[in-house]
Amino acid sequence: MSGIHNPNKKEGKYRIAWLPGDGIGIEVLDAAQIVLDKLKFKADYIHGDIGWEYWCKEGDAFPARTIDLLKNVDAALFGAITSKPVKAAEAELTPELKGKGLTYRSPIVRMRQLFDLYICLRPLKAYPGNPLNFKENIDLVVFRENTEDLYSGVEFNPVPRELADTLLKLAKPFGAFKDVPLDKYAISCKINTKKGSERIIRAAFEFAKKFGRKKVTCIHKANVVRATDGLFLETFKEIAKEYPGITTDDANIDAICMWLLKNPFNYDVLVAPNLYGDIISDLCAQMVGGLGFGCSGNIGEKLAVFEPTHGSAPKYAGQYKVNPIATILAVKMLLDWLGEKEKGVALESAVATVIAAGKVRTYDIGGDAKTLELAEAIAAQL
Ligand code: IPM
Ligand code: MG
């Protein structure tokens, strides 16, 4: 596995924002602390309030003080946060905050947008000997656009009259909805920019070039979603010309879900707009052992936030039984990004050794080890 390196490697102590969130986020970050300490990584870990409890108590799951903290750190490690649909979220607000028009938006999505963390980098590697591998030797890297697309947050339910009138004037197919009452439908806007498409696609190619990857595949649905995905695919084709040494191809999101399962070795680096990137991340994670193995970097020019791809898994919260490997691999990505290459290599090889030995396994891998026992087993290899 490889990462994107921060050119400004620091000599002294790092400042790392520590954002456990809620649910199993807290438990997997405890596991991360064990390996970071064993690596003697020199850092101050500054706790940031974030998560469901702050939504319920303060009406904001990502309070301003945590946003300020992120302006002043070298990187962040994030656990997981519970997200609920709008109405369910409103119902859990403390009584004084109810009916104030507060709306819940996923803090991680806000963080990605607020700090322009436009690259979502997700390496998916089948570590030898993992009994959950779909096939041995799978080694894929997903580049997911992280700030735009259907995650734009521009949504309407109910639909304002003005918007409906404008759409009726400008878009012929909208006629099909013209008699639907405004409170009986909803609109979510998929917004993709040329700049946003260009920079994620370029990041994927630069990564391929730097790490000797052979192929970059663009994922889209340009045959149906013609405006936004058309723009993405067109941009991909333009940028591909700058990288003549790298093979390219493209596929529809539905087809790639089938092809990835059928012929995983035909793929290498995958680049996609936000939502398709989200979807294939889970598919590819399952091919290398499930979400317990999926790590993620949200990377911008000034800040990078590393996290496991899995969510807060409320049903397992408090039991310290989930697999911490996704988070430990996110730590490896953080070390790489900071330029701490040796520590990153050591950590990945410790993870690989423990997986191959197969003695300490959490429930998802068929064992009965607890979260922190697996972290200790990895730390013992360092
Ligand atoms: C992910 C997650 C998030 C997303 C959720 C938790 C908002 O699924 O990081 O893949 O949709 O991006
Ligand atoms: Mg996801």
GROMACS .gro file of C-alpha atoms and ligand atoms in nm:
model
  395
    1MET     CA    1   0.000   0.000   0.000
    2SER     CA    2   0.124   0.345  -0.074
    3GLY     CA    3   0.018   0.692   0.020
    4ILE     CA    4   0.046   1.052  -0.084
    5HIS     CA    5   0.334   1.215   0.093
    6ASN     CA    6   0.339   1.555   0.255
    7PRO     CA    7   0.651   1.729   0.132
    8ASN     CA    8   0.694   1.924   0.457
    9LYS     CA    9   0.816   1.655   0.693
   10LYS     CA   10   0.849   1.796   1.042
   11GLU     CA   11   1.141   1.748   1.277
   12GLY     CA   12   0.973   1.815   1.612
   13LYS     CA   13   0.643   1.700   1.755
   14TYR     CA   14   0.329   1.677   1.545
   15ARG     CA   15  -0.010   1.814   1.641
   16ILE     CA   16  -0.272   1.554   1.564
   17ALA     CA   17  -0.643   1.622   1.605
   18TRP     CA   18  -0.798   1.322   1.776
   19LEU     CA   19  -1.160   1.283   1.671
   20PRO     CA   20  -1.308   0.958   1.800
   21GLY     CA   21  -1.669   1.057   1.728
   22ASP     CA   22  -1.913   0.804   1.870
   23GLY     CA   23  -2.009   0.437   1.864
   24ILE     CA   24  -1.715   0.213   1.780
   25GLY     CA   25  -1.521   0.522   1.667
   26ILE     CA   26  -1.401   0.556   2.025
   27GLU     CA   27  -1.287   0.194   2.041
   28VAL     CA   28  -1.095   0.187   1.714
   29LEU     CA   29  -0.913   0.509   1.806
   30ASP     CA   30  -0.807   0.349   2.135
   31ALA     CA   31  -0.657   0.075   1.920
   32ALA     CA   32  -0.482   0.335   1.703
   33GLN     CA   33  -0.327   0.490   2.012
   34ILE     CA   34  -0.168   0.158   2.105
   35VAL     CA   35   0.022   0.128   1.777
   36LEU     CA   36   0.117   0.498   1.762
   37ASP     CA   37   0.264   0.477   2.113
   38LYS     CA   38   0.455   0.161   2.026
   39LEU     CA   39   0.596   0.335   1.718
   40LYS     CA   40   0.714   0.619   1.944
   41PHE     CA   41   0.547   0.864   1.711
   42LYS     CA   42   0.616   1.208   1.854
   43ALA     CA   43   0.289   1.395   1.874
   44ASP     CA   44   0.042   1.583   2.086
   45TYR     CA   45  -0.303   1.438   2.040
   46ILE     CA   46  -0.567   1.703   2.082
   47HIS     CA   47  -0.916   1.578   2.145
   48GLY     CA   48  -1.192   1.734   1.933
   49ASP     CA   49  -1.561   1.719   2.026
   50ILE     CA   50  -1.752   1.568   1.737
   51GLY     CA   51  -2.041   1.326   1.703
   52TRP     CA   52  -2.398   1.244   1.776
   53GLU     CA   53  -2.393   1.357   2.140
   54TYR     CA   54  -2.307   1.716   2.032
   55TRP     CA   55  -2.593   1.715   1.788
   56CYS     CA   56  -2.836   1.613   2.063
   57LYS     CA   57  -2.696   1.854   2.326
   58GLU     CA   58  -2.582   2.152   2.117
   59GLY     CA   59  -2.761   2.110   1.785
   60ASP     CA   60  -2.427   2.074   1.609
   61ALA     CA   61  -2.240   1.747   1.566
   62PHE     CA   62  -1.932   1.934   1.444
   63PRO     CA   63  -1.904   2.235   1.679
   64ALA     CA   64  -1.717   2.553   1.585
   65ARG     CA   65  -1.444   2.480   1.842
   66THR     CA   66  -1.360   2.158   1.659
   67ILE     CA   67  -1.349   2.340   1.326
   68ASP     CA   68  -1.102   2.584   1.484
   69LEU     CA   69  -0.890   2.300   1.614
   70LEU     CA   70  -0.861   2.156   1.263
   71LYS     CA   71  -0.722   2.487   1.137
   72ASN     CA   72  -0.424   2.438   1.357
   73VAL     CA   73  -0.302   2.077   1.332
   74ASP     CA   74  -0.073   1.873   1.107
   75ALA     CA   75  -0.333   1.604   1.046
   76ALA     CA   76  -0.632   1.437   1.207
   77LEU     CA   77  -0.746   1.089   1.291
   78PHE     CA   78  -1.119   1.037   1.286
   79GLY     CA   79  -1.317   0.740   1.421
   80ALA     CA   80  -1.680   0.729   1.316
   81ILE     CA   81  -2.005   0.915   1.366
   82THR     CA   82  -2.365   0.807   1.370
   83SER     CA   83  -2.570   0.971   1.095
   84LYS     CA   84  -2.948   0.963   1.087
   85PRO     CA   85  -3.202   1.091   0.835
   86VAL     CA   86  -3.337   1.442   0.892
   87LYS     CA   87  -3.655   1.353   1.085
   88ALA     CA   88  -3.493   1.093   1.310
   89ALA     CA   89  -3.217   1.342   1.393
   90GLU     CA   90  -3.464   1.617   1.484
   91ALA     CA   91  -3.645   1.377   1.718
   92GLU     CA   92  -3.329   1.324   1.927
   93LEU     CA   93  -3.254   1.692   1.990
   94THR     CA   94  -3.276   1.815   2.347
   95PRO     CA   95  -3.623   1.975   2.396
   96GLU     CA   96  -3.493   2.336   2.396
   97LEU     CA   97  -3.342   2.288   2.051
   98LYS     CA   98  -3.642   2.125   1.888
   99GLY     CA   99  -3.839   2.322   1.630
  100LYS     CA  100  -3.555   2.572   1.574
  101GLY     CA  101  -3.504   2.465   1.216
  102LEU     CA  102  -3.173   2.291   1.289
  103THR     CA  103  -3.083   2.033   1.027
  104TYR     CA  104  -2.843   1.749   1.071
  105ARG     CA  105  -2.569   1.713   0.813
  106SER     CA  106  -2.301   1.450   0.837
  107PRO     CA  107  -1.995   1.605   1.009
  108ILE     CA  108  -1.749   1.410   0.797
  109VAL     CA  109  -1.914   1.535   0.480
  110ARG     CA  110  -1.905   1.892   0.617
  111MET     CA  111  -1.541   1.853   0.716
  112ARG     CA  112  -1.448   1.736   0.367
  113GLN     CA  113  -1.619   2.041   0.217
  114LEU     CA  114  -1.514   2.302   0.472
  115PHE     CA  115  -1.146   2.210   0.449
  116ASP     CA  116  -1.160   2.127   0.080
  117LEU     CA  117  -1.035   1.772   0.139
  118TYR     CA  118  -1.100   1.694  -0.224
  119ILE     CA  119  -0.920   1.361  -0.248
  120CYS     CA  120  -1.068   1.057  -0.085
  121LEU     CA  121  -0.795   0.798  -0.116
  122ARG     CA  122  -0.890   0.440  -0.040
  123PRO     CA  123  -0.633   0.164  -0.089
  124LEU     CA  124  -0.786  -0.184  -0.085
  125LYS     CA  125  -0.535  -0.461  -0.057
  126ALA     CA  126  -0.586  -0.831   0.011
  127TYR     CA  127  -0.327  -0.909   0.277
  128PRO     CA  128  -0.198  -1.265   0.226
  129GLY     CA  129  -0.364  -1.522   0.446
  130ASN     CA  130  -0.673  -1.320   0.530
  131PRO     CA  131  -0.945  -1.586   0.512
  132LEU     CA  132  -1.194  -1.317   0.413
  133ASN     CA  133  -1.013  -1.226   0.092
  134PHE     CA  134  -1.238  -1.265  -0.207
  135LYS     CA  135  -0.923  -1.359  -0.398
  136GLU     CA  136  -0.556  -1.335  -0.302
  137ASN     CA  137  -0.344  -1.051  -0.449
  138ILE     CA  138  -0.621  -0.798  -0.502
  139ASP     CA  139  -0.463  -0.455  -0.483
  140LEU     CA  140  -0.690  -0.168  -0.582
  141VAL     CA  141  -0.677   0.203  -0.510
  142VAL     CA  142  -0.990   0.418  -0.520
  143PHE     CA  143  -0.970   0.792  -0.583
  144ARG     CA  144  -1.307   0.932  -0.490
  145GLU     CA  145  -1.394   1.297  -0.548
  146ASN     CA  146  -1.479   1.418  -0.200
  147THR     CA  147  -1.655   1.755  -0.206
  148GLU     CA  148  -1.911   1.768  -0.488
  149ASP     CA  149  -2.166   1.560  -0.674
  150LEU     CA  150  -2.477   1.435  -0.492
  151TYR     CA  151  -2.302   1.534  -0.171
  152SER     CA  152  -2.343   1.902  -0.261
  153GLY     CA  153  -2.602   1.944   0.014
  154VAL     CA  154  -2.825   2.139  -0.226
  155GLU     CA  155  -3.154   1.963  -0.162
  156PHE     CA  156  -3.521   2.050  -0.145
  157ASN     CA  157  -3.805   1.876   0.036
  158PRO     CA  158  -4.060   2.025  -0.012
  159VAL     CA  159  -3.970   2.183  -0.344
  160PRO     CA  160  -4.001   2.564  -0.359
  161ARG     CA  161  -4.252   2.690  -0.616
  162GLU     CA  162  -3.991   2.918  -0.775
  163LEU     CA  163  -3.760   2.627  -0.839
  164ALA     CA  164  -4.036   2.414  -0.988
  165ASP     CA  165  -4.140   2.700  -1.219
  166THR     CA  166  -3.786   2.756  -1.335
  167LEU     CA  167  -3.726   2.388  -1.401
  168LEU     CA  168  -4.046   2.369  -1.600
  169LYS     CA  169  -3.923   2.657  -1.814
  170LEU     CA  170  -3.571   2.524  -1.864
  171ALA     CA  171  -3.593   2.144  -1.873
  172LYS     CA  172  -3.839   1.964  -2.093
  173PRO     CA  173  -3.828   1.632  -1.903
  174PHE     CA  174  -3.937   1.819  -1.591
  175GLY     CA  175  -4.285   1.834  -1.745
  176ALA     CA  176  -4.335   1.479  -1.616
  177PHE     CA  177  -4.339   1.616  -1.259
  178LYS     CA  178  -4.537   1.934  -1.316
  179ASP     CA  179  -4.858   1.814  -1.151
  180VAL     CA  180  -4.698   1.659  -0.846
  181PRO     CA  181  -4.777   1.867  -0.531
  182LEU     CA  182  -4.466   2.050  -0.409
  183ASP     CA  183  -4.462   1.863  -0.080
  184LYS     CA  184  -4.490   1.527  -0.250
  185TYR     CA  185  -4.150   1.516  -0.414
  186ALA     CA  186  -3.792   1.611  -0.337
  187ILE     CA  187  -3.490   1.728  -0.535
  188SER     CA  188  -3.124   1.658  -0.458
  189CYS     CA  189  -2.873   1.835  -0.681
  190LYS     CA  190  -2.575   1.656  -0.827
  191ILE     CA  191  -2.327   1.935  -0.887
  192ASN     CA  192  -1.992   1.860  -1.049
  193THR     CA  193  -1.741   2.122  -1.155
  194LYS     CA  194  -1.468   2.108  -1.416
  195LYS     CA  195  -1.212   2.206  -1.153
  196GLY     CA  196  -1.334   1.941  -0.907
  197SER     CA  197  -1.325   1.673  -1.174
  198GLU     CA  198  -0.984   1.779  -1.300
  199ARG     CA  199  -0.810   1.775  -0.966
  200ILE     CA  200  -0.931   1.433  -0.853
  201ILE     CA  201  -0.854   1.280  -1.192
  202ARG     CA  202  -0.511   1.439  -1.196
  203ALA     CA  203  -0.446   1.312  -0.843
  204ALA     CA  204  -0.530   0.958  -0.958
  205PHE     CA  205  -0.291   0.980  -1.254
  206GLU     CA  206  -0.014   1.139  -1.049
  207PHE     CA  207  -0.048   0.859  -0.795
  208ALA     CA  208  -0.035   0.597  -1.072
  209LYS     CA  209   0.276   0.761  -1.214
  210LYS     CA  210   0.452   0.795  -0.880
  211PHE     CA  211   0.383   0.441  -0.763
  212GLY     CA  212   0.420   0.261  -1.094
  213ARG     CA  213   0.054   0.171  -1.128
  214LYS     CA  214  -0.037   0.053  -1.475
  215LYS     CA  215  -0.396   0.155  -1.529
  216VAL     CA  216  -0.652   0.420  -1.432
  217THR     CA  217  -1.024   0.347  -1.479
  218CYS     CA  218  -1.287   0.621  -1.478
  219ILE     CA  219  -1.625   0.530  -1.326
  220HIS     CA  220  -1.939   0.713  -1.433
  221LYS     CA  221  -2.289   0.676  -1.572
  222ALA     CA  222  -2.244   0.918  -1.858
  223ASN     CA  223  -2.489   0.734  -2.084
  224VAL     CA  224  -2.777   0.846  -1.858
  225VAL     CA  225  -2.646   1.118  -1.628
  226ARG     CA  226  -2.517   1.311  -1.921
  227ALA     CA  227  -2.442   1.658  -1.790
  228THR     CA  228  -2.242   1.585  -1.474
  229ASP     CA  229  -2.097   1.244  -1.556
  230GLY     CA  230  -2.044   1.355  -1.914
  231LEU     CA  231  -1.827   1.637  -1.784
  232PHE     CA  232  -1.634   1.397  -1.560
  233LEU     CA  233  -1.567   1.148  -1.840
  234GLU     CA  234  -1.472   1.417  -2.089
  235THR     CA  235  -1.227   1.564  -1.837
  236PHE     CA  236  -1.083   1.218  -1.775
  237LYS     CA  237  -1.017   1.172  -2.145
  238GLU     CA  238  -0.844   1.509  -2.169
  239ILE     CA  239  -0.618   1.449  -1.872
  240ALA     CA  240  -0.538   1.092  -1.977
  241LYS     CA  241  -0.356   1.236  -2.281
  242GLU     CA  242  -0.099   1.389  -2.046
  243TYR     CA  243  -0.007   1.041  -1.918
  244PRO     CA  244   0.072   0.835  -2.227
  245GLY     CA  245   0.252   0.565  -2.022
  246ILE     CA  246  -0.062   0.473  -1.828
  247THR     CA  247  -0.338   0.254  -1.969
  248THR     CA  248  -0.687   0.397  -1.927
  249ASP     CA  249  -1.041   0.284  -1.959
  250ASP     CA  250  -1.384   0.374  -1.828
  251ALA     CA  251  -1.695   0.193  -1.714
  252ASN     CA  252  -2.047   0.261  -1.598
  253ILE     CA  253  -2.098   0.230  -1.223
  254ASP     CA  254  -2.337  -0.064  -1.258
  255ALA     CA  255  -2.112  -0.253  -1.498
  256ILE     CA  256  -1.799  -0.199  -1.291
  257CYS     CA  257  -1.969  -0.358  -0.988
  258MET     CA  258  -1.998  -0.672  -1.195
  259TRP     CA  259  -1.658  -0.649  -1.364
  260LEU     CA  260  -1.474  -0.589  -1.039
  261LEU     CA  261  -1.613  -0.912  -0.901
  262LYS     CA  262  -1.556  -1.102  -1.221
  263ASN     CA  263  -1.206  -0.983  -1.309
  264PRO     CA  264  -1.057  -0.786  -1.017
  265PHE     CA  265  -0.709  -0.818  -1.165
  266ASN     CA  266  -0.809  -0.611  -1.468
  267TYR     CA  267  -0.825  -0.305  -1.244
  268ASP     CA  268  -0.569  -0.099  -1.062
  269VAL     CA  269  -0.646   0.268  -0.984
  270LEU     CA  270  -1.015   0.367  -0.999
  271VAL     CA  271  -1.132   0.728  -1.013
  272ALA     CA  272  -1.491   0.833  -0.958
  273PRO     CA  273  -1.724   1.117  -0.868
  274ASN     CA  274  -1.827   1.125  -0.503
  275LEU     CA  275  -2.127   0.890  -0.482
  276TYR     CA  276  -1.996   0.623  -0.718
  277GLY     CA  277  -1.668   0.639  -0.528
  278ASP     CA  278  -1.859   0.581  -0.206
  279ILE     CA  279  -2.033   0.278  -0.357
  280ILE     CA  280  -1.729   0.106  -0.505
  281SER     CA  281  -1.531   0.170  -0.186
  282ASP     CA  282  -1.759  -0.067   0.002
  283LEU     CA  283  -1.761  -0.318  -0.281
  284CYS     CA  284  -1.381  -0.320  -0.300
  285ALA     CA  285  -1.351  -0.333   0.079
  286GLN     CA  286  -1.561  -0.648   0.083
  287MET     CA  287  -1.322  -0.803  -0.170
  288VAL     CA  288  -1.032  -0.762   0.073
  289GLY     CA  289  -1.204  -0.872   0.391
  290GLY     CA  290  -1.488  -0.630   0.453
  291LEU     CA  291  -1.514  -0.290   0.611
  292GLY     CA  292  -1.282  -0.404   0.889
  293PHE     CA  293  -1.002  -0.361   0.635
  294GLY     CA  294  -1.109  -0.043   0.452
  295CYS     CA  295  -0.902   0.265   0.534
  296SER     CA  296  -0.945   0.612   0.401
  297GLY     CA  297  -0.764   0.943   0.366
  298ASN     CA  298  -0.948   1.272   0.312
  299ILE     CA  299  -0.674   1.486   0.167
  300GLY     CA  300  -0.657   1.853   0.080
  301GLU     CA  301  -0.375   2.100   0.023
  302LYS     CA  302  -0.351   2.204   0.389
  303LEU     CA  303  -0.508   1.929   0.594
  304ALA     CA  304  -0.560   1.556   0.576
  305VAL     CA  305  -0.802   1.355   0.789
  306PHE     CA  306  -0.761   0.978   0.808
  307GLU     CA  307  -1.037   0.738   0.906
  308PRO     CA  308  -1.165   0.384   0.874
  309THR     CA  309  -1.424   0.362   0.595
  310HIS     CA  310  -1.674   0.189   0.822
  311GLY     CA  311  -1.935   0.371   1.024
  312SER     CA  312  -2.008   0.388   1.397
  313ALA     CA  313  -2.181   0.046   1.408
  314PRO     CA  314  -2.411   0.133   1.702
  315LYS     CA  315  -2.503  -0.231   1.753
  316TYR     CA  316  -2.143  -0.315   1.849
  317ALA     CA  317  -2.069   0.004   2.041
  318GLY     CA  318  -1.921  -0.043   2.386
  319GLN     CA  319  -1.824  -0.405   2.330
  320TYR     CA  320  -1.467  -0.357   2.207
  321LYS     CA  321  -1.511  -0.641   1.962
  322VAL     CA  322  -1.480  -0.480   1.618
  323ASN     CA  323  -1.179  -0.513   1.394
  324PRO     CA  324  -0.934  -0.223   1.440
  325ILE     CA  325  -0.729  -0.301   1.128
  326ALA     CA  326  -0.908  -0.044   0.907
  327THR     CA  327  -0.816   0.227   1.157
  328ILE     CA  328  -0.462   0.098   1.200
  329LEU     CA  329  -0.419   0.108   0.823
  330ALA     CA  330  -0.556   0.465   0.833
  331VAL     CA  331  -0.276   0.541   1.081
  332LYS     CA  332  -0.033   0.398   0.826
  333MET     CA  333  -0.175   0.639   0.567
  334LEU     CA  334  -0.139   0.927   0.811
  335LEU     CA  335   0.226   0.838   0.873
  336ASP     CA  336   0.288   0.821   0.497
  337TRP     CA  337   0.122   1.156   0.442
  338LEU     CA  338   0.335   1.319   0.710
  339GLY     CA  339   0.644   1.177   0.544
  340GLU     CA  340   0.708   0.924   0.825
  341LYS     CA  341   0.780   0.657   0.572
  342GLU     CA  342   0.975   0.413   0.789
  343LYS     CA  343   0.708   0.406   1.055
  344GLY     CA  344   0.443   0.359   0.787
  345VAL     CA  345   0.626   0.065   0.632
  346ALA     CA  346   0.686  -0.094   0.973
  347LEU     CA  347   0.322  -0.061   1.068
  348GLU     CA  348   0.194  -0.212   0.747
  349SER     CA  349   0.430  -0.504   0.774
  350ALA     CA  350   0.321  -0.562   1.136
  351VAL     CA  351  -0.041  -0.571   1.022
  352ALA     CA  352   0.046  -0.812   0.739
  353THR     CA  353   0.236  -1.041   0.977
  354VAL     CA  354  -0.052  -1.062   1.224
  355ILE     CA  355  -0.305  -1.126   0.949
  356ALA     CA  356  -0.089  -1.401   0.797
  357ALA     CA  357  -0.021  -1.567   1.134
  358GLY     CA  358  -0.395  -1.584   1.195
  359LYS     CA  359  -0.362  -1.636   1.572
  360VAL     CA  360  -0.528  -1.316   1.688
  361ARG     CA  361  -0.849  -1.248   1.503
  362THR     CA  362  -1.159  -1.045   1.579
  363TYR     CA  363  -1.506  -1.193   1.533
  364ASP     CA  364  -1.538  -1.079   1.170
  365ILE     CA  365  -1.230  -1.287   1.078
  366GLY     CA  366  -1.366  -1.586   1.268
  367GLY     CA  367  -1.180  -1.535   1.596
  368ASP     CA  368  -1.272  -1.415   1.941
  369ALA     CA  369  -1.002  -1.155   2.007
  370LYS     CA  370  -1.115  -0.815   2.126
  371THR     CA  371  -1.038  -0.489   1.948
  372LEU     CA  372  -0.748  -0.395   2.173
  373GLU     CA  373  -0.602  -0.747   2.176
  374LEU     CA  374  -0.564  -0.733   1.801
  375ALA     CA  375  -0.405  -0.388   1.830
  376GLU     CA  376  -0.165  -0.523   2.096
  377ALA     CA  377  -0.074  -0.817   1.872
  378ILE     CA  378   0.013  -0.572   1.593
  379ALA     CA  379   0.206  -0.348   1.832
  380ALA     CA  380   0.404  -0.652   1.949
  381GLN     CA  381   0.544  -0.683   1.594
  382LEU     CA  382   0.680  -0.329   1.599
  383IPM     C1  383  -1.789   0.699   0.372
  383IPM     C2  384  -1.920   0.702   0.445
  383IPM     C3  385  -1.973   0.845   0.450
  383IPM     C4  386  -1.999   0.889   0.308
  383IPM     C5  387  -2.098   0.862   0.539
  383IPM     C6  388  -2.071   0.819   0.681
  383IPM     C7  389  -2.151   1.002   0.536
  383IPM     O1  390  -2.009   0.614   0.387
  383IPM     O2  391  -1.696   0.771   0.413
  383IPM     O3  392  -1.777   0.625   0.276
  383IPM     O4  393  -2.107   0.867   0.252
  383IPM     O5  394  -1.909   0.947   0.249
  384MG      MG  395  -1.925   0.493   0.235
   0.00000   0.00000   0.00000
